[in-house]
């Protein structure tokens, strides 16, 4: 073996030994000193979802969750004169968050919850924007913070439950699996939402437009393929219902505003 080859081999051995020592030190740090990667706080409540918490009529707390490419909550309304504590976290990559027209400017860093306090004196609409490039949807990433006149401010009431679980009509919808394809709160599903169906103008697949009255509701339930709503597939199964059950369902739907 030539001297230069011997030298090369020695260098390789030293390099490998160096890497092994580094791995050994890392293992030592983890096992003896319990050094770990930072835990992601977004996995821990209350920072999984965005929310507005009311502490008092002029003190609020907002948990903003940034993710590609939106903020949760999308819109927050507080009355003028309030102090807002903003907590910010991200569920994916790093985002930058600026509330235009204020000095709120925070980074949303994975695993970290950042905080700032803002006071709003006058009614005004503010834009919350992402100013750290975070992917193709970056420019769309925005949310609204509206500061309104305290006289017109309506506290965020918890959403009134749309369903009355004790209502026999609702129980039937549930028991007959209607709710797997239909919502009663207006949201989209496999079938049209049943919210506000009574009196609704509906375009049918055959081009005709009908107004949903008793007769139509009864027919849609008892014989789903007779009239198919435009834009939906004729997939609703013919349900096994007694005359009484159909009546209860129709009556329930008539009152589902
Ligand atoms: C497998 C999914 C599915 C199930 C289960 C289902 N539906 Fe439907 N339903 C649909 C679809 C899709 C439409 C729209 C196409 C059509 O008109 O047939 C529809 C249409 C309707 C309509 C007319 C809607 C409109 O906008 O005019 C009513 C009323 C209705 N369903 C009631 C019910 C009731 C009550 C049940 C339970 C007994 C039920 N559905 C179960 C899928 C379903
Ligand atoms: Cu972003």
PDB file of N, CA and C and ligand atoms in Angstrom, residues 66-71 92-97 129-135 137-138 141, ligand 2:
ATOM      1  N   UNK A  66     -53.092  28.930  12.394  1.00  0.00           N
ATOM      2  CA  UNK A  66     -52.727  29.146  11.001  1.00  0.00           C
ATOM      3  C   UNK A  66     -52.454  27.795  10.368  1.00  0.00           C
ATOM      4  N   UNK A  67     -52.924  27.621   9.141  1.00  0.00           N
ATOM      5  CA  UNK A  67     -52.576  26.411   8.408  1.00  0.00           C
ATOM      6  C   UNK A  67     -52.650  26.745   6.933  1.00  0.00           C
ATOM      7  N   UNK A  68     -52.050  25.898   6.113  1.00  0.00           N
ATOM      8  CA  UNK A  68     -52.083  26.142   4.674  1.00  0.00           C
ATOM      9  C   UNK A  68     -53.513  26.004   4.185  1.00  0.00           C
ATOM     10  N   UNK A  69     -54.209  26.960   3.676  1.00  0.00           N
ATOM     11  CA  UNK A  69     -53.842  28.339   3.655  1.00  0.00           C
ATOM     12  C   UNK A  69     -55.000  29.137   4.183  1.00  0.00           C
ATOM     13  N   UNK A  70     -55.168  29.066   5.456  1.00  0.00           N
ATOM     14  CA  UNK A  70     -56.277  29.781   6.082  1.00  0.00           C
ATOM     15  C   UNK A  70     -55.977  30.012   7.552  1.00  0.00           C
ATOM     16  N   UNK A  71     -56.763  30.931   8.100  1.00  0.00           N
ATOM     17  CA  UNK A  71     -56.712  31.139   9.537  1.00  0.00           C
ATOM     18  C   UNK A  71     -58.015  30.664  10.135  1.00  0.00           C
ATOM     19  N   UNK A  92     -49.076  23.411  10.580  1.00  0.00           N
ATOM     20  CA  UNK A  92     -48.174  22.849   9.580  1.00  0.00           C
ATOM     21  C   UNK A  92     -46.847  23.615   9.524  1.00  0.00           C
ATOM     22  N   UNK A  93     -46.695  24.486   8.564  1.00  0.00           N
ATOM     23  CA  UNK A  93     -45.404  25.145   8.374  1.00  0.00           C
ATOM     24  C   UNK A  93     -45.394  26.498   9.083  1.00  0.00           C
ATOM     25  N   UNK A  94     -44.280  27.214   8.922  1.00  0.00           N
ATOM     26  CA  UNK A  94     -44.172  28.535   9.513  1.00  0.00           C
ATOM     27  C   UNK A  94     -44.991  29.540   8.711  1.00  0.00           C
ATOM     28  N   UNK A  95     -45.791  30.316   9.404  1.00  0.00           N
ATOM     29  CA  UNK A  95     -46.533  31.406   8.774  1.00  0.00           C
ATOM     30  C   UNK A  95     -46.178  32.691   9.513  1.00  0.00           C
ATOM     31  N   UNK A  96     -46.360  33.810   8.814  1.00  0.00           N
ATOM     32  CA  UNK A  96     -46.178  35.105   9.459  1.00  0.00           C
ATOM     33  C   UNK A  96     -47.532  35.765   9.524  1.00  0.00           C
ATOM     34  N   UNK A  97     -47.800  36.405  10.643  1.00  0.00           N
ATOM     35  CA  UNK A  97     -49.144  36.961  10.791  1.00  0.00           C
ATOM     36  C   UNK A  97     -49.082  38.427  11.149  1.00  0.00           C
ATOM     37  N   UNK A 129     -53.242  38.998   7.737  1.00  0.00           N
ATOM     38  CA  UNK A 129     -52.607  38.414   6.548  1.00  0.00           C
ATOM     39  C   UNK A 129     -51.405  37.568   6.936  1.00  0.00           C
ATOM     40  N   UNK A 130     -51.079  36.635   6.037  1.00  0.00           N
ATOM     41  CA  UNK A 130     -49.847  35.872   6.200  1.00  0.00           C
ATOM     42  C   UNK A 130     -48.762  36.576   5.393  1.00  0.00           C
ATOM     43  N   UNK A 131     -47.645  36.885   6.028  1.00  0.00           N
ATOM     44  CA  UNK A 131     -46.586  37.580   5.301  1.00  0.00           C
ATOM     45  C   UNK A 131     -45.306  36.758   5.228  1.00  0.00           C
ATOM     46  N   UNK A 132     -45.474  35.457   5.420  1.00  0.00           N
ATOM     47  CA  UNK A 132     -44.326  34.570   5.274  1.00  0.00           C
ATOM     48  C   UNK A 132     -44.718  33.561   4.211  1.00  0.00           C
ATOM     49  N   UNK A 133     -43.982  33.545   3.102  1.00  0.00           N
ATOM     50  CA  UNK A 133     -44.392  32.685   1.992  1.00  0.00           C
ATOM     51  C   UNK A 133     -44.530  31.240   2.480  1.00  0.00           C
ATOM     52  N   UNK A 134     -45.703  30.658   2.243  1.00  0.00           N
ATOM     53  CA  UNK A 134     -45.957  29.332   2.808  1.00  0.00           C
ATOM     54  C   UNK A 134     -46.533  28.371   1.784  1.00  0.00           C
ATOM     55  N   UNK A 135     -46.389  28.683   0.505  1.00  0.00           N
ATOM     56  CA  UNK A 135     -46.869  27.741  -0.501  1.00  0.00           C
ATOM     57  C   UNK A 135     -47.787  28.421  -1.493  1.00  0.00           C
ATOM     58  N   UNK A 137     -50.895  28.685  -1.959  1.00  0.00           N
ATOM     59  CA  UNK A 137     -52.111  29.410  -1.578  1.00  0.00           C
ATOM     60  C   UNK A 137     -51.816  30.609  -0.692  1.00  0.00           C
ATOM     61  N   UNK A 138     -50.540  30.966  -0.595  1.00  0.00           N
ATOM     62  CA  UNK A 138     -50.118  31.979   0.365  1.00  0.00           C
ATOM     63  C   UNK A 138     -50.879  33.299   0.269  1.00  0.00           C
ATOM     64  N   UNK A 141     -54.221  33.640   1.944  1.00  0.00           N
ATOM     65  CA  UNK A 141     -54.332  33.362   3.367  1.00  0.00           C
ATOM     66  C   UNK A 141     -54.628  34.636   4.146  1.00  0.00           C
TER      67      UNK A 141
HETATM   68 CU1  LIG B   2     -48.997  31.321   5.456  1.00  0.00          CU
END
